[in-house]
Amino acid sequence: MKLKYLMFASVLSWLPVTSAVASGQVEVLHWWTSSGEAKSVKVLKQMMEQQHHSWKDFAVAGGGGESAMTVLKMRAVSGNPPTAAQLKGHDIQEWGRLGFLTSLDDVAQQERWDHVLPPVVAKIMKYKGHYVAVPINVHRVNWLWVNPQVLNAAGVKVPTTLDAFFVVADKVKAAGFIALAHGGQPWQDATLFESIALAVLGSADYHKAFVDLDMAVINSDKMVAVFRQFKRMKAYIDPESKGRHWNATTEMVINGQAAMQFMGDWAKGEFAQANKQAGKDYLCVPAPGTQNQFTFNIDSLAFFKLKGTEVDNIAQYDLAQTLLTPSFQRIFNLNKGSIPVRLDMDMTAFDQCALDSMQAFKQASLSGDLVPSFSQNLATTADVQSAIVDVVSEFFNQADPDPKLAPPRLARAIKSAI
């Protein structure tokens, strides 16, 4: 019998006779607030309520999660953490080191997580060999989203290299459209920069720069070239981009105002919400110059030690178990635009974008071209990531920045954050 049901029975032994089921509460802190993301969260809420638990939504808006992390720190320090919170990468390790996270080994063993998860993913979810977080999906960050009608109107084809991108963008701009939809927020600046860096540096040097923090690569001529190409992108962005959220930016591509957007595959959820069909109304292609590479991001929930009742502990167990069930994996990722994290998933219901992403994920994991996204806080610590984003965004928002000066600034910022 499953551990949770043994626990369930022990709770029932002291509950009042009138209580037919154990009803706990789950409170989840997250920043899934766009239309596609909110639909995915609603599914999880319904699944928990079907198990007779109450759902307390703790959504903190902000695509990069900075605001959510500020709130989480206040809650945790005051001794009142949520049941689970959206954390990833090095943040999971840091919260584990501070002693806030609880072990999920019982449910992991019961559900055979080590057998259904890719090793690279399972490792990130563990602290000192123990599961403390649950992965929900795999995002590919290095996508280019394209409105084919806009490209047709401009008489151009989808660009596959950075050089081709600028040729296409010039023609789209001349035709009266916005060539590049971009939201002027620091994390979006970093997302754009990241895809350019992957194309210019290649997978190996990308890893050296943003995972190993190799100063020789960071201070190299290749990094100067990255900033030079990054600077060129600004000429194709509309003047109203400052502060615009990513999903509002995606709407520009959906509505035909803009031709292209560099953004992770969570953007696909917005196309789906608008009833747009992949391959017809929009195209999802690797960011120019990154065809065989895959920058990955993983959405995950880390689970906190609770001071609540036993039924709340049961609810926490049920939440952890539900997140990796094939049914939730399918529904959540169809809405979110990402791919399931389970290796044994039936992909029949998924569109070509997801099938291409899954194939690229598996191939990149074998070829050495699978690299963690620094823009999404998976490649390095939060402090280093913040330092990189600050330098990148400041450079991009200067009137006439010098690409040769940017790598030394980046190196100094990273050193100060290590």
XYZ file of C-alpha atoms in Angstrom:
418
model
C 0.000 0.000 0.000
C 1.256 3.444 -0.810
C 2.810 5.391 2.028
C 0.370 8.234 1.598
C -2.560 5.916 2.241
C -0.962 4.568 5.395
C -0.556 8.164 6.500
C -4.132 8.840 5.402
C -5.406 5.970 7.569
C -3.547 7.231 10.624
C -5.120 10.639 10.200
C -8.606 9.200 9.875
C -8.135 7.351 13.175
C -8.278 10.607 15.127
C -10.481 12.734 12.880
C -14.122 13.240 13.897
C -16.481 10.562 12.677
C -18.323 13.113 10.521
C -15.198 13.686 8.411
C -15.447 11.381 5.379
C -12.118 12.318 3.847
C -8.869 13.979 4.862
C -8.844 17.484 3.428
C -5.593 19.394 3.511
C -4.564 22.661 1.964
C -1.885 23.255 -0.643
C -0.509 26.735 -1.184
C 1.708 27.143 -4.241
C 3.782 30.242 -4.933
C 4.423 30.761 -8.631
C 4.578 33.347 -11.402
C 2.511 31.540 -14.035
C 0.165 34.419 -14.775
C -0.147 34.667 -18.558
C -3.292 33.242 -20.140
C -1.722 29.949 -21.210
C 0.093 29.528 -17.907
C -2.977 30.362 -15.834
C -4.920 27.685 -17.683
C -2.252 25.151 -16.752
C -2.386 26.150 -13.076
C -6.173 25.799 -13.129
C -5.771 22.178 -14.188
C -3.500 21.476 -11.222
C -5.972 23.170 -8.882
C -8.778 20.978 -10.198
C -6.704 17.819 -9.781
C -5.938 18.669 -6.168
C -9.579 19.457 -5.443
C -10.545 16.093 -6.921
C -8.359 14.585 -4.211
C -10.385 16.558 -1.637
C -7.697 19.120 -0.918
C -8.197 22.872 -1.020
C -6.026 25.006 -3.280
C -4.668 28.376 -2.198
C -3.197 30.121 -5.198
C -0.193 32.332 -4.507
C 0.563 33.907 -7.867
C 3.066 36.772 -8.024
C 3.175 38.399 -11.463
C 6.497 38.906 -13.204
C 7.888 36.717 -15.986
C 11.353 36.420 -14.466
C 10.170 35.553 -10.960
C 12.124 38.290 -9.159
C 9.069 39.581 -7.281
C 8.012 36.056 -6.345
C 11.426 35.328 -4.841
C 11.259 38.463 -2.710
C 7.887 37.399 -1.320
C 9.073 33.829 -0.750
C 12.066 34.980 1.287
C 9.829 37.038 3.550
C 7.427 34.145 4.054
C 10.161 31.587 4.730
C 12.105 33.768 7.163
C 8.905 34.471 9.111
C 8.354 30.714 9.514
C 5.338 30.528 7.219
C 6.486 29.078 3.882
C 4.012 27.851 1.267
C 3.504 24.157 0.549
C 5.642 24.511 -2.560
C 7.203 27.297 -4.572
C 8.404 27.679 -8.129
C 12.187 27.345 -7.857
C 14.852 26.094 -10.216
C 18.502 25.360 -10.717
C 20.898 26.727 -8.138
C 18.046 28.273 -6.155
C 16.900 24.768 -5.224
C 20.365 23.972 -3.903
C 20.524 27.226 -1.951
C 17.159 26.713 -0.246
C 18.178 23.122 0.496
C 21.444 24.292 2.067
C 19.511 26.701 4.268
C 17.417 23.792 5.560
C 13.995 24.932 4.338
C 13.166 22.045 1.978
C 11.643 18.689 2.807
C 12.587 15.278 1.417
C 10.362 13.793 -1.291
C 12.221 10.480 -1.416
C 9.171 8.455 -0.327
C 6.996 9.598 -3.205
C 9.977 9.513 -5.592
C 10.618 5.859 -4.783
C 6.924 5.002 -4.942
C 6.566 6.637 -8.369
C 9.981 5.533 -9.729
C 11.172 9.045 -10.569
C 14.744 7.910 -11.154
C 13.466 5.701 -13.989
C 11.146 8.163 -15.732
C 13.239 11.352 -15.513
C 16.308 12.255 -17.574
C 19.393 12.045 -15.316
C 20.323 15.679 -16.023
C 16.894 16.733 -14.757
C 16.810 14.416 -11.735
C 20.158 15.760 -10.557
C 18.854 19.324 -10.485
C 15.831 18.261 -8.396
C 17.966 16.734 -5.623
C 19.853 18.231 -2.715
C 22.636 15.984 -1.408
C 21.094 13.060 -3.262
C 17.559 13.550 -1.947
C 14.610 14.774 -3.990
C 13.396 18.138 -2.685
C 11.718 19.433 -5.859
C 9.565 18.109 -8.683
C 10.190 18.985 -12.347
C 7.121 19.798 -14.371
C 8.423 20.310 -17.885
C 11.331 21.092 -20.153
C 11.389 24.416 -21.985
C 13.495 25.127 -25.024
C 14.569 28.749 -24.778
C 16.311 29.220 -28.152
C 13.156 29.494 -30.271
C 12.236 32.047 -32.903
C 8.486 32.622 -33.288
C 7.420 33.728 -36.746
C 4.287 35.104 -38.360
C 4.512 33.620 -41.888
C 1.955 36.052 -43.314
C 4.175 38.988 -42.403
C 7.209 37.339 -43.975
C 5.203 36.596 -47.121
C 4.075 40.216 -47.315
C 7.721 41.274 -47.132
C 8.750 38.663 -49.725
C 11.233 36.863 -47.451
C 11.793 33.423 -45.959
C 12.498 32.288 -42.409
C 16.122 33.103 -41.507
C 18.356 30.240 -40.385
C 21.532 32.229 -39.644
C 22.187 35.534 -37.910
C 23.382 37.082 -41.167
C 20.158 36.001 -42.840
C 18.136 37.362 -39.916
C 19.388 40.905 -40.479
C 18.696 40.700 -44.229
C 15.143 39.504 -43.533
C 14.614 42.085 -40.796
C 15.621 44.917 -43.101
C 13.083 43.839 -45.702
C 10.322 43.352 -43.128
C 10.994 46.806 -41.744
C 10.949 48.305 -45.236
C 7.559 46.666 -45.815
C 6.100 48.604 -42.889
C 6.093 45.926 -40.175
C 7.935 45.619 -36.872
C 10.681 43.122 -37.622
C 11.440 42.045 -34.055
C 8.879 41.955 -31.272
C 10.695 42.493 -28.005
C 9.641 43.416 -24.501
C 12.042 45.885 -22.936
C 12.588 44.163 -19.599
C 15.999 43.015 -18.326
C 15.169 39.302 -18.380
C 13.846 39.596 -21.944
C 16.997 41.430 -22.993
C 18.978 38.535 -21.522
C 16.822 35.962 -23.325
C 17.560 37.617 -26.662
C 21.257 37.940 -25.821
C 21.421 34.282 -24.812
C 20.301 32.987 -28.214
C 22.791 35.256 -29.964
C 25.548 34.075 -27.621
C 24.710 30.445 -28.342
C 24.888 31.067 -32.090
C 28.159 33.013 -31.989
C 30.015 31.122 -29.267
C 28.803 27.596 -29.953
C 27.695 25.152 -27.263
C 31.132 24.493 -25.764
C 32.124 28.132 -25.305
C 28.607 29.048 -24.188
C 28.989 26.475 -21.407
C 32.461 27.775 -20.529
C 31.203 31.357 -20.354
C 27.907 31.024 -18.504
C 28.242 27.775 -16.545
C 31.987 27.496 -15.874
C 32.399 31.306 -15.803
C 35.626 30.960 -17.778
C 37.134 34.446 -17.907
C 39.177 33.641 -21.022
C 35.950 33.114 -22.989
C 34.128 35.994 -21.323
C 36.941 38.380 -22.272
C 37.421 36.943 -25.766
C 36.962 38.435 -29.231
C 34.068 36.016 -29.683
C 32.233 37.677 -26.805
C 32.828 41.057 -28.428
C 31.165 39.613 -31.530
C 28.219 38.492 -29.408
C 27.676 42.034 -28.105
C 28.138 43.462 -31.595
C 25.362 41.257 -33.021
C 23.216 41.943 -29.977
C 23.525 45.684 -30.511
C 22.307 45.336 -34.111
C 19.000 43.864 -32.912
C 17.859 47.138 -31.411
C 17.314 48.731 -34.832
C 14.389 46.367 -35.487
C 12.452 46.885 -32.241
C 9.545 49.341 -31.938
C 9.944 52.401 -29.674
C 7.120 51.263 -27.371
C 8.925 48.130 -26.189
C 10.147 49.452 -22.839
C 8.571 47.582 -19.914
C 6.280 45.500 -22.129
C 5.552 42.011 -20.816
C 6.572 39.018 -22.895
C 3.032 37.781 -23.539
C 1.907 41.218 -24.753
C 4.938 41.097 -27.052
C 3.923 37.677 -28.350
C 0.500 39.123 -29.173
C 2.236 41.436 -31.645
C 3.394 38.390 -33.609
C 0.002 36.718 -33.248
C -1.813 39.810 -34.560
C 0.572 40.430 -37.452
C 2.048 43.649 -36.097
C 5.481 42.050 -35.895
C 7.261 39.330 -37.809
C 9.447 37.544 -35.253
C 10.165 37.102 -31.547
C 13.033 35.409 -29.716
C 11.392 33.691 -26.744
C 11.174 30.349 -24.986
C 8.474 27.874 -25.880
C 6.125 29.178 -23.209
C 5.172 31.609 -25.970
C 3.377 28.754 -27.706
C 0.759 28.765 -24.980
C -0.257 32.249 -26.080
C -0.643 31.138 -29.702
C -2.743 28.203 -28.529
C -4.958 30.470 -26.422
C -5.518 32.599 -29.531
C -6.585 29.454 -31.437
C -3.625 29.692 -33.791
C -2.320 26.585 -35.530
C 1.370 25.713 -35.597
C 2.768 25.450 -39.108
C -0.038 27.546 -40.557
C -0.700 30.645 -38.466
C 2.727 30.705 -36.876
C 6.080 28.966 -37.156
C 8.391 27.780 -34.399
C 11.991 27.437 -35.541
C 15.342 27.352 -33.746
C 16.845 30.772 -33.141
C 19.036 31.626 -36.161
C 22.358 29.822 -35.997
C 21.298 27.387 -33.232
C 19.620 24.626 -35.222
C 21.278 21.684 -33.452
C 21.528 23.291 -30.027
C 19.139 23.376 -27.112
C 19.156 25.841 -24.225
C 16.908 24.282 -21.628
C 14.883 25.614 -18.758
C 12.952 23.498 -16.284
C 9.888 24.640 -14.392
C 9.866 22.951 -11.011
C 8.242 23.227 -7.612
C 10.386 22.907 -4.487
C 8.659 21.592 -1.373
C 9.027 23.256 2.013
C 9.015 21.859 5.530
C 5.572 22.511 6.986
C 4.382 23.237 10.490
C 0.788 22.457 9.619
C -1.451 19.490 10.324
C -0.928 15.907 9.211
C -3.581 16.340 6.524
C -1.561 19.215 5.086
C 1.430 16.872 4.892
C -0.734 14.366 3.041
C -1.851 17.125 0.688
C 1.791 18.024 0.077
C 2.541 14.385 -0.767
C -0.408 14.258 -3.155
C 0.717 17.457 -4.863
C 4.208 16.071 -5.426
C 2.790 12.846 -6.835
C 0.275 14.599 -9.102
C 2.855 16.811 -10.800
C 4.567 13.876 -12.504
C 1.504 11.841 -13.432
C 1.214 11.347 -17.208
C -2.241 12.966 -17.222
C -1.024 16.201 -15.625
C 2.172 16.205 -17.670
C 0.121 15.997 -20.847
C -2.447 18.676 -19.995
C -0.015 21.111 -18.378
C 2.506 21.007 -21.197
C -0.108 21.218 -23.926
C -1.278 24.472 -22.335
C 2.166 25.772 -21.411
C 3.901 25.131 -24.735
C 6.690 23.066 -23.204
C 7.429 19.340 -23.452
C 6.844 16.723 -20.745
C 9.765 15.919 -18.502
C 8.953 12.200 -18.368
C 10.875 10.037 -20.822
C 7.999 7.571 -21.222
C 5.315 10.019 -22.344
C 2.974 9.346 -25.236
C 3.427 12.416 -27.469
C 0.472 11.708 -29.762
C -1.521 14.732 -28.600
C 1.346 17.186 -29.097
C 1.894 19.418 -32.124
C 4.895 19.569 -34.428
C 6.614 22.263 -32.353
C 6.602 19.983 -29.316
C 7.667 16.938 -31.349
C 10.559 18.924 -32.819
C 11.509 20.132 -29.366
C 11.502 16.631 -27.887
C 13.617 15.307 -30.741
C 16.065 18.210 -30.413
C 16.245 17.701 -26.639
C 17.179 14.045 -26.981
C 19.687 14.683 -29.791
C 21.343 17.607 -27.998
C 21.717 15.558 -24.830
C 23.784 13.051 -26.832
C 25.812 15.539 -28.899
C 26.859 17.855 -26.073
C 24.686 20.686 -27.369
C 22.275 20.630 -24.426
C 23.105 23.677 -22.289
C 21.282 25.313 -19.366
C 19.720 28.724 -19.837
C 21.403 31.489 -17.870
C 18.624 33.950 -18.686
C 16.138 31.668 -16.927
C 18.376 31.180 -13.879
C 19.360 27.586 -14.569
C 23.044 27.878 -15.478
C 24.479 29.640 -12.464
C 23.658 31.196 -9.104
C 21.053 33.910 -8.722
C 23.735 36.467 -7.845
C 25.825 35.727 -10.937
C 22.769 35.580 -13.152
C 21.620 38.952 -11.859
C 25.055 40.419 -12.572
C 25.019 39.113 -16.153
C 21.494 40.365 -16.791
C 22.354 43.825 -15.441
C 25.347 44.199 -17.761
C 23.479 42.839 -20.785
C 20.388 44.993 -20.263
C 22.380 48.146 -19.489
C 24.398 47.641 -22.675
C 21.282 47.117 -24.779
C 19.599 50.254 -23.467
C 22.505 52.616 -24.032
C 22.233 55.003 -26.953
C 25.415 53.850 -28.678
C 27.210 51.164 -26.646
C 30.712 49.961 -27.506
C 30.811 46.144 -27.888
C 34.532 46.098 -27.082
C 33.920 47.527 -23.612
C 31.128 45.113 -22.708
C 33.100 41.865 -22.088
C 35.435 43.445 -19.484
C 32.382 44.892 -17.720
C 30.742 41.487 -17.812
C 33.853 39.851 -16.379
C 34.049 42.376 -13.528
C 30.383 41.973 -12.701
C 30.620 38.183 -12.594
C 33.741 38.259 -10.401
C 32.017 40.571 -7.937
C 29.047 38.188 -7.699
C 30.950 34.933 -7.260
